[in-house]
Amino acid sequence: GEDVEQSLFLSVREGDSSVINCTYTDSSSTYLYWYKQEPGAGLQLLTYIFSNMDMKQDQRLTVLLNKKDKHLSLRIADTQTGDSAIYFCAESMIKAAGNKLTFGGGTRVLVKP
Amino acid sequence: NAGVTQTPKFRILKIGQSMTLQCTQDMNHNYMYWYRQDPGMGLKLIYYSVGAGITDKGEVPNGYNVSRSTTEDFPLRLELAAPSQTSVYFCASSTTGPVANYGYTFGSGTRLTVV
């Protein structure tokens, strides 16, 4: 079955690194995504990783994928107050008609000055 | 280039009323989706469409209907509003092009309250 789990809340000081974790259950996932949702707005794609990769770096963002443990993480370096938002991980499966994504419940990140 | 546009942004309905949430995209995406977002529950797929004239149910379709007469538009209809349909509704679209583009583009959402 498809299930994506995330912790609900993360508090971090400005300038520190944030690590947001996600676990998924479907081993046939092809792409895994991180989305950011700011207050009152829709979800915005931050980054994605293909399932045959272990790591992807994009400026301040580092995505790590452990396929054996079905664990995905997003590290934000030098966290800024503008990074305060809800972060969602999502998975897609090649077998899913219409490129459907399954989303986790979201992690609310609060950056304190 | 507007992306995905949803209207209205906010709406209050009385129990039993009907309404249509509008969604339009100008990116020529074949795939379109409706999700609802309940607090702390993430996004649940209501309906999706892989092209004009083709729609299919997602996880939580009960109480909703959709149509897809054009590539651009994907309206969501609530026939008899119930308090359980109080939520934030997001429309999204996706290309069928190169795999690197498989992320969704989301609208800014419609916040619906049923009283």
Short mmCIF file of C-alpha atoms in Angstrom, two decimals:
data_model
loop_
_atom_site.label_atom_id
_atom_site.label_comp_id
_atom_site.label_asym_id
_atom_site.label_seq_id
_atom_site.Cartn_x
_atom_site.Cartn_y
_atom_site.Cartn_z
CA GLY A 1 0.00 0.00 0.00
CA GLU A 2 0.92 3.66 -0.15
CA ASP A 3 1.65 5.58 3.02
CA VAL A 4 3.95 8.53 3.63
CA GLU A 5 4.76 9.63 7.18
CA GLN A 6 6.37 12.80 8.50
CA SER A 7 6.88 14.33 11.91
CA LEU A 8 4.51 17.21 12.61
CA PHE A 9 6.78 19.97 13.82
CA LEU A 10 10.39 21.19 13.78
CA SER A 11 11.80 24.25 15.52
CA VAL A 12 15.23 25.55 14.50
CA ARG A 13 17.35 28.64 15.13
CA GLU A 14 18.21 30.96 12.28
CA GLY A 15 21.57 30.02 10.78
CA ASP A 16 21.40 26.39 11.94
CA SER A 17 20.69 23.43 9.66
CA SER A 18 17.22 21.90 9.50
CA VAL A 19 16.61 18.23 8.78
CA ILE A 20 13.12 17.10 7.86
CA ASN A 21 12.47 13.36 7.71
CA CYS A 22 9.99 11.26 5.80
CA THR A 23 9.30 7.53 5.55
CA TYR A 24 7.37 5.80 2.83
CA THR A 25 6.15 2.26 2.38
CA ASP A 26 5.89 1.58 -1.34
CA SER A 27 9.15 0.16 -2.63
CA SER A 28 8.10 0.76 -6.24
CA SER A 29 8.36 4.54 -5.82
CA THR A 30 10.11 6.13 -8.77
CA TYR A 31 10.36 9.80 -7.79
CA LEU A 32 10.29 11.39 -4.36
CA TYR A 33 9.59 15.07 -3.92
CA TRP A 34 9.79 17.86 -1.42
CA TYR A 35 7.21 20.63 -1.57
CA LYS A 36 7.04 23.85 0.44
CA GLN A 37 3.80 25.54 1.48
CA GLU A 38 3.86 29.07 2.80
CA PRO A 39 0.85 30.46 4.73
CA GLY A 40 -2.20 30.95 2.54
CA ALA A 41 -0.47 29.62 -0.57
CA GLY A 42 -0.39 26.48 -2.65
CA LEU A 43 2.42 23.95 -2.65
CA GLN A 44 5.62 24.81 -4.45
CA LEU A 45 8.02 22.14 -5.74
CA LEU A 46 11.39 22.50 -4.00
CA THR A 47 13.30 19.52 -5.29
CA TYR A 48 12.95 15.90 -6.27
CA ILE A 49 15.11 12.79 -6.40
CA PHE A 50 14.92 9.75 -8.63
CA SER A 51 14.78 6.45 -6.80
CA ASN A 52 18.12 5.22 -8.19
CA MET A 53 19.96 8.13 -6.54
CA ASP A 54 21.24 8.35 -2.96
CA MET A 55 21.75 12.07 -2.73
CA LYS A 56 20.94 15.27 -4.53
CA GLN A 57 22.24 18.74 -3.70
CA ASP A 58 20.70 21.98 -4.87
CA GLN A 59 22.19 25.12 -3.31
CA ARG A 60 21.14 25.08 0.39
CA LEU A 61 19.07 21.92 -0.04
CA THR A 62 20.39 18.38 0.29
CA VAL A 63 18.12 15.38 -0.26
CA LEU A 64 19.17 11.99 1.06
CA LEU A 65 17.44 8.77 0.08
CA ASN A 66 17.87 5.45 1.87
CA LYS A 67 15.94 2.96 -0.25
CA LYS A 68 16.64 0.04 2.06
CA ASP A 69 14.95 1.81 4.99
CA LYS A 70 12.50 3.72 2.75
CA HIS A 71 13.67 6.96 4.36
CA LEU A 72 13.91 10.36 2.73
CA SER A 73 15.32 13.50 4.30
CA LEU A 74 15.65 17.15 3.38
CA ARG A 75 18.46 19.18 4.89
CA ILE A 76 18.30 22.97 4.68
CA ALA A 77 21.65 24.62 5.37
CA ASP A 78 21.87 28.06 7.01
CA THR A 79 18.13 28.14 7.71
CA GLN A 80 16.53 31.56 7.28
CA THR A 81 13.28 33.01 8.63
CA GLY A 82 11.89 32.78 5.08
CA ASP A 83 12.23 29.01 5.36
CA SER A 84 9.42 28.92 7.93
CA ALA A 85 6.69 26.93 6.19
CA ILE A 86 5.10 23.50 5.96
CA TYR A 87 7.17 20.95 4.06
CA PHE A 88 5.58 17.96 2.38
CA CYS A 89 7.27 14.90 1.01
CA ALA A 90 5.54 12.98 -1.74
CA GLU A 91 6.11 9.83 -3.76
CA SER A 92 5.07 8.78 -7.24
CA MET A 93 4.98 5.31 -8.68
CA ILE A 94 5.53 4.37 -12.29
CA LYS A 95 2.49 2.12 -12.07
CA ALA A 96 0.21 4.94 -10.92
CA ALA A 97 -2.07 6.09 -13.71
CA GLY A 98 -2.05 9.82 -14.27
CA ASN A 99 1.26 10.40 -12.44
CA LYS A 100 -0.53 10.49 -9.09
CA LEU A 101 1.43 11.57 -6.04
CA THR A 102 0.93 10.42 -2.45
CA PHE A 103 1.69 13.13 0.10
CA GLY A 104 2.78 12.98 3.70
CA GLY A 105 0.97 15.00 6.35
CA GLY A 106 3.52 17.82 6.28
CA THR A 107 6.14 19.08 8.75
CA ARG A 108 5.69 22.59 10.07
CA VAL A 109 9.10 24.26 10.35
CA LEU A 110 9.45 27.30 12.60
CA VAL A 111 12.66 29.29 12.32
CA LYS A 112 13.45 31.37 15.39
CA PRO A 113 15.68 34.47 15.11
CA ASN B 1 1.87 32.88 -17.84
CA ALA B 2 -0.62 32.47 -14.98
CA GLY B 3 0.00 28.77 -14.20
CA VAL B 4 -2.93 27.24 -12.29
CA THR B 5 -5.74 29.61 -11.33
CA GLN B 6 -8.43 28.72 -8.80
CA THR B 7 -11.58 30.64 -7.98
CA PRO B 8 -13.01 31.57 -5.57
CA LYS B 9 -10.33 31.94 -2.88
CA PHE B 10 -12.83 31.74 -0.02
CA ARG B 11 -16.42 30.58 0.26
CA ILE B 12 -18.93 29.88 3.02
CA LEU B 13 -21.73 27.46 2.15
CA LYS B 14 -24.78 26.37 4.07
CA ILE B 15 -25.44 22.66 4.51
CA GLY B 16 -27.17 21.27 1.42
CA GLN B 17 -26.09 24.07 -0.92
CA SER B 18 -24.17 23.37 -4.11
CA MET B 19 -21.19 25.08 -5.68
CA THR B 20 -18.49 24.67 -8.30
CA LEU B 21 -14.83 25.30 -7.63
CA GLN B 22 -13.15 26.52 -10.78
CA CYS B 23 -9.66 25.56 -11.93
CA THR B 24 -7.91 26.54 -15.13
CA GLN B 25 -4.33 26.15 -16.34
CA ASP B 26 -2.54 27.72 -19.28
CA MET B 27 0.47 25.40 -19.51
CA ASN B 28 -1.15 22.85 -21.82
CA HIS B 29 -0.76 20.16 -19.16
CA ASN B 30 -2.67 16.97 -19.83
CA TYR B 31 -2.91 15.85 -16.22
CA MET B 32 -5.02 17.71 -13.66
CA TYR B 33 -5.91 16.93 -10.04
CA TRP B 34 -8.11 18.01 -7.17
CA TYR B 35 -6.85 17.58 -3.62
CA ARG B 36 -8.30 18.54 -0.28
CA GLN B 37 -6.12 19.51 2.65
CA ASP B 38 -7.39 18.98 6.16
CA PRO B 39 -5.32 20.27 9.11
CA GLY B 40 -2.40 17.96 9.88
CA MET B 41 -3.69 15.38 7.42
CA GLY B 42 -1.75 16.22 4.30
CA LEU B 43 -3.38 16.17 0.90
CA LYS B 44 -5.95 13.63 -0.19
CA LEU B 45 -6.72 13.09 -3.87
CA ILE B 46 -10.38 13.63 -4.77
CA TYR B 47 -10.41 13.24 -8.57
CA TYR B 48 -7.92 13.41 -11.38
CA SER B 49 -7.91 13.62 -15.15
CA VAL B 50 -5.36 12.43 -17.71
CA GLY B 51 -6.85 14.46 -20.56
CA ALA B 52 -9.94 16.13 -21.92
CA GLY B 53 -12.96 13.87 -21.58
CA ILE B 54 -11.25 11.48 -19.14
CA THR B 55 -11.69 11.61 -15.34
CA ASP B 56 -11.17 9.12 -12.55
CA LYS B 57 -11.72 8.85 -8.81
CA GLY B 58 -9.01 9.38 -6.25
CA GLU B 59 -8.99 8.40 -2.56
CA VAL B 60 -11.94 10.54 -1.36
CA PRO B 61 -14.38 11.12 -4.25
CA ASN B 62 -17.67 10.83 -2.34
CA GLY B 63 -19.73 14.02 -2.42
CA TYR B 64 -17.87 15.47 -5.42
CA ASN B 65 -18.08 15.42 -9.18
CA VAL B 66 -15.76 16.65 -11.92
CA SER B 67 -15.73 17.20 -15.65
CA ARG B 68 -12.96 17.87 -18.15
CA SER B 69 -14.40 19.22 -21.38
CA THR B 70 -11.20 21.11 -22.31
CA THR B 71 -7.49 20.69 -21.59
CA GLU B 72 -7.48 23.97 -19.66
CA ASP B 73 -10.43 23.58 -17.27
CA PHE B 74 -11.15 21.08 -14.51
CA PRO B 75 -14.07 22.23 -12.32
CA LEU B 76 -14.99 20.45 -9.08
CA ARG B 77 -18.67 20.28 -8.15
CA LEU B 78 -20.12 19.87 -4.66
CA GLU B 79 -23.79 18.92 -4.95
CA LEU B 80 -25.03 18.79 -1.34
CA ALA B 81 -22.50 20.48 0.91
CA ALA B 82 -21.82 18.84 4.28
CA PRO B 83 -19.72 20.07 7.23
CA SER B 84 -17.24 17.25 6.53
CA GLN B 85 -16.38 19.04 3.28
CA THR B 86 -14.97 22.02 5.15
CA SER B 87 -11.39 22.07 3.92
CA VAL B 88 -8.88 23.79 1.69
CA TYR B 89 -9.10 22.58 -1.90
CA PHE B 90 -6.13 22.59 -4.25
CA CYS B 91 -6.10 22.09 -7.97
CA ALA B 92 -2.85 20.99 -9.61
CA SER B 93 -1.59 20.09 -13.06
CA SER B 94 1.27 18.05 -14.43
CA THR B 95 2.97 17.56 -17.76
CA THR B 96 3.32 14.21 -19.47
CA GLY B 97 6.66 15.27 -20.87
CA PRO B 98 10.20 14.36 -19.78
CA VAL B 99 10.38 12.61 -16.43
CA ALA B 100 12.26 15.51 -14.86
CA ASN B 101 9.11 17.59 -15.15
CA TYR B 102 6.89 15.27 -13.20
CA GLY B 103 6.35 17.71 -10.36
CA TYR B 104 2.95 19.33 -9.99
CA THR B 105 2.05 22.98 -10.39
CA PHE B 106 -0.46 23.95 -7.72
CA GLY B 107 -3.09 26.66 -7.58
CA SER B 108 -3.29 28.88 -4.51
CA GLY B 109 -6.30 27.05 -3.09
CA THR B 110 -9.96 27.59 -2.20
CA ARG B 111 -10.84 27.72 1.49
CA LEU B 112 -14.35 26.32 1.90
CA THR B 113 -16.40 26.39 5.10
CA VAL B 114 -19.74 24.56 5.33
CA VAL B 115 -22.00 25.72 8.17
#
